[in-house]
mmCIF file of C-alpha atoms in Angstrom:
data_model
loop_
_atom_site.group_PDB
_atom_site.id
_atom_site.type_symbol
_atom_site.label_atom_id
_atom_site.label_comp_id
_atom_site.label_asym_id
_atom_site.label_seq_id
_atom_site.Cartn_x
_atom_site.Cartn_y
_atom_site.Cartn_z
ATOM 1 C CA MET A 1 -11.990 -19.525 6.102
ATOM 2 C CA ASP A 2 -15.819 -18.370 7.443
ATOM 3 C CA ILE A 3 -17.124 -15.471 10.296
ATOM 4 C CA GLN A 4 -16.884 -17.284 13.347
ATOM 5 C CA LEU A 5 -12.977 -18.752 12.722
ATOM 6 C CA ILE A 6 -11.858 -15.097 11.981
ATOM 7 C CA PHE A 7 -13.773 -14.161 15.164
ATOM 8 C CA GLN A 8 -11.958 -17.000 16.802
ATOM 9 C CA THR A 9 -8.886 -16.186 15.866
ATOM 10 C CA ILE A 10 -9.569 -12.640 16.914
ATOM 11 C CA LYS A 11 -10.221 -13.897 20.802
ATOM 12 C CA ARG A 12 -7.069 -16.467 21.256
ATOM 13 C CA ASN A 13 -5.023 -13.200 19.930
ATOM 14 C CA SER A 14 -6.724 -10.100 21.839
ATOM 15 C CA ARG A 15 -4.150 -9.648 24.339
ATOM 16 C CA LEU A 16 -0.726 -9.207 21.151
ATOM 17 C CA ILE A 17 -3.282 -6.653 19.106
ATOM 18 C CA ILE A 18 -4.570 -5.590 22.667
ATOM 19 C CA SER A 19 -0.496 -5.144 23.347
ATOM 20 C CA LEU A 20 0.526 -3.924 20.306
ATOM 21 C CA ALA A 21 -1.882 -1.066 20.135
ATOM 22 C CA PHE A 22 -0.874 0.602 22.507
ATOM 23 C CA ILE A 23 2.686 0.067 22.251
ATOM 24 C CA GLY A 24 1.638 1.650 18.993
ATOM 25 C CA ILE A 25 0.285 4.610 20.510
ATOM 26 C CA LEU A 26 2.745 5.047 23.107
ATOM 27 C CA LEU A 27 4.939 5.438 19.996
ATOM 28 C CA ALA A 28 3.703 7.531 18.199
ATOM 29 C CA GLY A 29 3.048 9.614 20.939
ATOM 30 C CA ALA A 30 6.567 9.799 22.318
ATOM 31 C CA LEU A 31 7.572 10.582 18.839
ATOM 32 C CA THR A 32 4.586 13.894 17.975
ATOM 33 C CA PHE A 33 5.182 15.143 21.744
ATOM 34 C CA PHE A 34 8.583 15.444 22.085
ATOM 35 C CA VAL A 35 10.618 14.371 19.264
ATOM 36 C CA ILE A 36 8.807 15.907 16.071
ATOM 37 C CA PRO A 37 9.563 20.012 16.826
ATOM 38 C CA LYS A 38 6.874 21.798 16.962
ATOM 39 C CA GLY A 39 6.017 24.592 14.102
ATOM 40 C CA TYR A 40 4.540 27.627 14.267
ATOM 41 C CA SER A 41 2.119 29.133 10.746
ATOM 42 C CA ALA A 42 1.956 32.634 10.430
ATOM 43 C CA THR A 43 -0.860 33.809 7.437
ATOM 44 C CA THR A 44 -1.414 37.439 4.808
ATOM 45 C CA GLN A 45 -3.870 38.178 2.214
ATOM 46 C CA ILE A 46 -3.428 39.762 -0.858
ATOM 47 C CA LEU A 47 -6.012 41.338 -2.634
ATOM 48 C CA VAL A 48 -5.382 41.796 -6.223
ATOM 49 C CA THR A 49 -7.873 44.319 -8.044
ATOM 50 C CA GLN A 50 -7.916 46.484 -11.101
ATOM 51 C CA ALA A 51 -5.923 50.351 -11.161
ATOM 52 C CA LYS A 52 -8.939 51.275 -12.191
ATOM 53 C CA GLU A 53 -12.312 49.342 -10.910
ATOM 54 C CA SER A 54 -15.376 51.505 -11.705
ATOM 55 C CA ASP A 55 -17.986 51.425 -9.467
ATOM 56 C CA ASN A 56 -19.351 48.613 -11.035
ATOM 57 C CA ALA A 57 -17.011 45.808 -12.213
ATOM 58 C CA GLN A 58 -17.715 44.168 -14.846
ATOM 59 C CA SER A 59 -17.181 40.321 -14.701
ATOM 60 C CA SER A 60 -14.933 40.378 -17.051
ATOM 61 C CA GLU A 61 -12.945 42.574 -15.235
ATOM 62 C CA VAL A 62 -13.007 40.515 -12.326
ATOM 63 C CA GLN A 63 -12.263 37.152 -14.359
ATOM 64 C CA ALA A 64 -8.596 38.878 -16.189
ATOM 65 C CA ASN A 65 -7.946 39.382 -11.485
ATOM 66 C CA ILE A 66 -9.032 35.800 -11.401
ATOM 67 C CA GLN A 67 -6.637 34.840 -13.844
ATOM 68 C CA MET A 68 -4.006 37.405 -12.561
ATOM 69 C CA VAL A 69 -4.437 35.743 -9.546
ATOM 70 C CA ASN A 70 -2.594 32.657 -10.644
ATOM 71 C CA THR A 71 0.151 35.216 -12.359
ATOM 72 C CA TYR A 72 1.032 36.669 -8.732
ATOM 73 C CA SER A 73 1.086 33.892 -6.939
ATOM 74 C CA VAL A 74 4.151 31.994 -8.985
ATOM 75 C CA ILE A 75 5.648 35.671 -8.990
ATOM 76 C CA LEU A 76 5.098 35.769 -5.262
ATOM 77 C CA LYS A 77 7.332 32.622 -5.542
ATOM 78 C CA SER A 78 10.026 34.146 -7.639
ATOM 79 C CA LYS A 79 13.558 33.509 -7.231
ATOM 80 C CA GLN A 80 14.686 37.272 -7.601
ATOM 81 C CA LEU A 81 11.401 38.240 -5.148
ATOM 82 C CA LEU A 82 12.990 35.530 -2.379
ATOM 83 C CA LYS A 83 16.735 36.713 -2.818
ATOM 84 C CA GLU A 84 15.412 40.489 -1.428
ATOM 85 C CA VAL A 85 13.853 38.772 1.889
ATOM 86 C CA ALA A 86 16.981 36.689 2.096
ATOM 87 C CA LYS A 87 18.785 39.692 2.479
ATOM 88 C CA VAL A 88 16.370 40.659 5.787
ATOM 89 C CA TYR A 89 15.974 37.444 7.445
ATOM 90 C CA PRO A 90 20.656 36.525 6.378
ATOM 91 C CA GLN A 91 20.418 33.217 8.770
ATOM 92 C CA TYR A 92 17.925 31.320 5.602
ATOM 93 C CA THR A 93 18.824 31.874 1.812
ATOM 94 C CA SER A 94 15.684 32.099 -0.170
ATOM 95 C CA ASN A 95 15.683 28.194 -1.059
ATOM 96 C CA ASP A 96 14.817 27.603 2.898
ATOM 97 C CA ILE A 97 12.170 30.615 2.455
ATOM 98 C CA GLU A 98 10.518 28.488 -0.161
ATOM 99 C CA LYS A 99 9.941 25.772 1.473
ATOM 100 C CA MET A 100 8.749 27.577 4.432
ATOM 101 C CA MET A 101 5.862 29.237 2.444
ATOM 102 C CA MET A 102 3.451 27.965 0.977
ATOM 103 C CA VAL A 103 0.500 30.026 -1.442
ATOM 104 C CA THR A 104 -2.994 29.487 -1.839
ATOM 105 C CA SER A 105 -6.519 30.901 -3.657
ATOM 106 C CA ASP A 106 -10.182 30.054 -3.234
ATOM 107 C CA SER A 107 -11.728 29.624 -6.679
ATOM 108 C CA ASN A 108 -12.957 32.719 -8.361
ATOM 109 C CA SER A 109 -11.693 34.648 -5.532
ATOM 110 C CA GLN A 110 -8.973 37.594 -5.318
ATOM 111 C CA VAL A 111 -7.403 37.402 -2.954
ATOM 112 C CA ILE A 112 -3.992 35.062 -2.241
ATOM 113 C CA ASN A 113 -3.628 33.948 0.692
ATOM 114 C CA LEU A 114 0.079 33.728 1.904
ATOM 115 C CA LYS A 115 1.326 31.126 5.229
ATOM 116 C CA VAL A 116 4.157 30.423 6.207
ATOM 117 C CA LYS A 117 5.833 27.564 8.940
ATOM 118 C CA ASN A 118 8.601 28.185 10.884
ATOM 119 C CA GLU A 119 9.705 26.495 14.351
ATOM 120 C CA ASN A 120 9.849 30.252 16.546
ATOM 121 C CA PRO A 121 6.223 31.574 15.975
ATOM 122 C CA ARG A 122 7.514 35.494 16.068
ATOM 123 C CA VAL A 123 9.803 34.274 13.138
ATOM 124 C CA ALA A 124 6.579 33.332 10.527
ATOM 125 C CA VAL A 125 5.384 36.204 11.419
ATOM 126 C CA ASN A 126 7.568 38.960 9.883
ATOM 127 C CA ILE A 127 8.400 36.310 6.955
ATOM 128 C CA ALA A 128 5.218 36.766 6.090
ATOM 129 C CA ASN A 129 5.343 40.608 6.839
ATOM 130 C CA THR A 130 8.245 40.858 5.162
ATOM 131 C CA VAL A 131 7.455 38.854 2.153
ATOM 132 C CA THR A 132 3.835 39.950 1.717
ATOM 133 C CA ASN A 133 5.486 43.348 1.741
ATOM 134 C CA LYS A 134 8.218 43.263 -0.691
ATOM 135 C CA PHE A 135 5.965 41.479 -3.259
ATOM 136 C CA VAL A 136 3.533 44.965 -3.164
ATOM 137 C CA ASP A 137 6.913 46.393 -3.730
ATOM 138 C CA TYR A 138 7.677 44.235 -6.594
ATOM 139 C CA THR A 139 4.204 43.930 -8.308
ATOM 140 C CA SER A 140 3.342 47.452 -7.739
ATOM 141 C CA ASP A 141 6.862 48.854 -9.620
ATOM 142 C CA ARG A 142 5.978 46.073 -12.730
ATOM 143 C CA ILE A 143 2.506 45.895 -13.906
ATOM 144 C CA LYS A 144 0.366 48.701 -13.656
ATOM 145 C CA SER A 145 -2.143 47.338 -14.632
ATOM 146 C CA ASN A 146 -3.376 45.793 -11.345
ATOM 147 C CA ASN A 147 -3.556 47.059 -7.880
ATOM 148 C CA VAL A 148 -2.031 44.647 -5.141
ATOM 149 C CA SER A 149 -3.015 45.759 -2.033
ATOM 150 C CA ILE A 150 -2.617 43.627 1.925
ATOM 151 C CA LEU A 151 -5.556 42.584 2.440
ATOM 152 C CA SER A 152 -4.521 40.825 5.788
ATOM 153 C CA LYS A 153 -1.183 40.967 7.841
ATOM 154 C CA ALA A 154 0.253 38.285 10.003
ATOM 155 C CA TYR A 155 -0.010 38.485 13.562
ATOM 156 C CA MET A 156 1.878 37.417 16.906
ATOM 157 C CA GLU A 157 -1.065 36.701 18.453
ATOM 158 C CA ASP A 158 -2.523 34.804 16.061
ATOM 159 C CA SER A 159 1.351 32.195 15.615
ATOM 160 C CA GLN A 160 0.963 31.144 19.189
ATOM 161 C CA LYS A 161 -0.265 27.600 19.365
ATOM 162 C CA PRO A 162 1.166 26.012 16.784
ATOM 163 C CA SER A 163 0.343 24.287 13.802
ATOM 164 C CA SER A 164 1.712 21.111 13.966
ATOM 165 C CA PRO A 165 2.833 18.469 14.589
ATOM 166 C CA ASN A 166 -0.675 17.209 13.881
ATOM 167 C CA HIS A 167 -1.296 14.948 17.487
ATOM 168 C CA LYS A 168 -4.515 13.463 16.164
ATOM 169 C CA MET A 169 -2.743 11.517 12.737
ATOM 170 C CA HIS A 170 0.205 10.897 14.266
ATOM 171 C CA LEU A 171 -1.572 9.155 17.049
ATOM 172 C CA ALA A 172 -5.030 7.182 14.647
ATOM 173 C CA ILE A 173 -1.213 6.820 12.602
ATOM 174 C CA GLY A 174 0.683 4.622 15.353
ATOM 175 C CA LEU A 175 -2.463 2.589 16.758
ATOM 176 C CA LEU A 176 -3.172 1.595 12.389
ATOM 177 C CA ALA A 177 0.398 0.797 12.323
ATOM 178 C CA ALA A 178 0.198 -1.412 14.993
ATOM 179 C CA LEU A 179 -3.184 -3.158 13.442
ATOM 180 C CA PHE A 180 -1.478 -3.950 10.889
ATOM 181 C CA LEU A 181 1.713 -5.034 12.246
ATOM 182 C CA SER A 182 -0.492 -7.201 14.115
ATOM 183 C CA PHE A 183 -2.296 -8.799 11.071
ATOM 184 C CA ILE A 184 0.690 -9.589 9.734
ATOM 185 C CA ILE A 185 1.781 -11.849 12.873
ATOM 186 C CA ILE A 186 -1.488 -13.334 13.072
ATOM 187 C CA VAL A 187 -1.783 -14.589 9.140
ATOM 188 C CA LEU A 188 1.977 -15.536 9.728
ATOM 189 C CA LYS A 189 1.369 -17.545 13.154
ATOM 190 C CA GLU A 190 -1.437 -19.491 11.456
ATOM 191 C CA VAL A 191 -0.578 -19.517 8.209
ATOM 192 C CA PHE A 192 2.967 -21.960 10.421
ATOM 193 C CA ASP A 193 0.838 -23.599 13.176
ATOM 194 C CA ASN A 194 0.031 -26.323 11.562
ATOM 195 C CA THR A 195 -1.659 -27.678 16.002
ATOM 196 C CA ILE A 196 -4.916 -28.893 15.541
ATOM 197 C CA LYS A 197 -7.273 -27.063 17.630
ATOM 198 C CA THR A 198 -11.353 -27.833 16.504
ATOM 199 C CA GLN A 199 -12.727 -31.196 17.023
ATOM 200 C CA ASP A 200 -13.733 -30.062 13.083
ATOM 201 C CA GLU A 201 -10.452 -29.377 11.930
ATOM 202 C CA ILE A 202 -9.925 -33.373 13.361
ATOM 203 C CA GLU A 203 -13.119 -34.571 11.021
ATOM 204 C CA GLN A 204 -10.896 -32.617 7.693
ATOM 205 C CA LEU A 205 -7.556 -34.283 8.616
ATOM 206 C CA LEU A 206 -9.116 -37.758 9.707
ATOM 207 C CA LYS A 207 -12.095 -37.990 7.276
ATOM 208 C CA LEU A 208 -13.813 -39.553 10.036
ATOM 209 C CA PRO A 209 -16.644 -38.070 12.346
ATOM 210 C CA ILE A 210 -15.244 -38.107 15.848
ATOM 211 C CA LEU A 211 -17.037 -40.394 18.167
ATOM 212 C CA GLY A 212 -16.796 -38.766 21.866
ATOM 213 C CA THR A 213 -14.705 -36.678 23.725
ATOM 214 C CA VAL A 214 -13.127 -36.316 27.190
ATOM 215 C CA ASN A 215 -13.822 -33.450 29.141
ATOM 216 C CA GLN A 216 -10.393 -32.062 31.527
ATOM 217 C CA ILE A 217 -11.464 -32.814 34.907
ATOM 218 C CA GLU A 218 -9.708 -30.751 37.213
ATOM 219 C CA LYS A 219 -7.713 -32.147 40.224
ATOM 220 C CA GLY A 220 -10.084 -30.408 43.169
ATOM 221 C CA ASN A 221 -8.403 -30.030 46.572
ATOM 222 C CA LYS A 222 -7.516 -32.638 48.679
#
């Protein structure tokens, strides 16, 4: 297939492509705006430092703190800690709370970011702050070599805007899915279509040159 034939095929099926693209965007929009529930997120930040840190922190101490961040990130999602949080929110189990949480930290950073997602923004804020407070108390009693402090709490005004679903991404997925479906339909139509549409196809099929053509003459008004 040459480029010209590809463009002719696209032009011939342009109505199908446009119709399916419109339907795909419409369905994706209906799902993302009316079916998929909205999600809200709340974020807290935790700082890890040496318990007795000098004014001029040594590079080795900073690296030790960074290594401890990985350990604390695991503790933050430990079953024992989340069970303590679940006692405050009996409507959720420790597994439910763990699924709401996302723990991250930037490379070479002593800060742990905790994000909690929930369908209710107030619940997301409350759980994020509760997990952080419980975590600070939990680690302070067990690890004496480091200080763990709350760098930033979660606030309701920062969580009022929905964080999910991602409308633009869902609409783009709907459009791409529709275009892919139209591509499959067009390919199947071309594969199973045995009709002759152009003079070149006649010459290729019969192996004979075309001597002349008869144009279609439309009837005039009488």
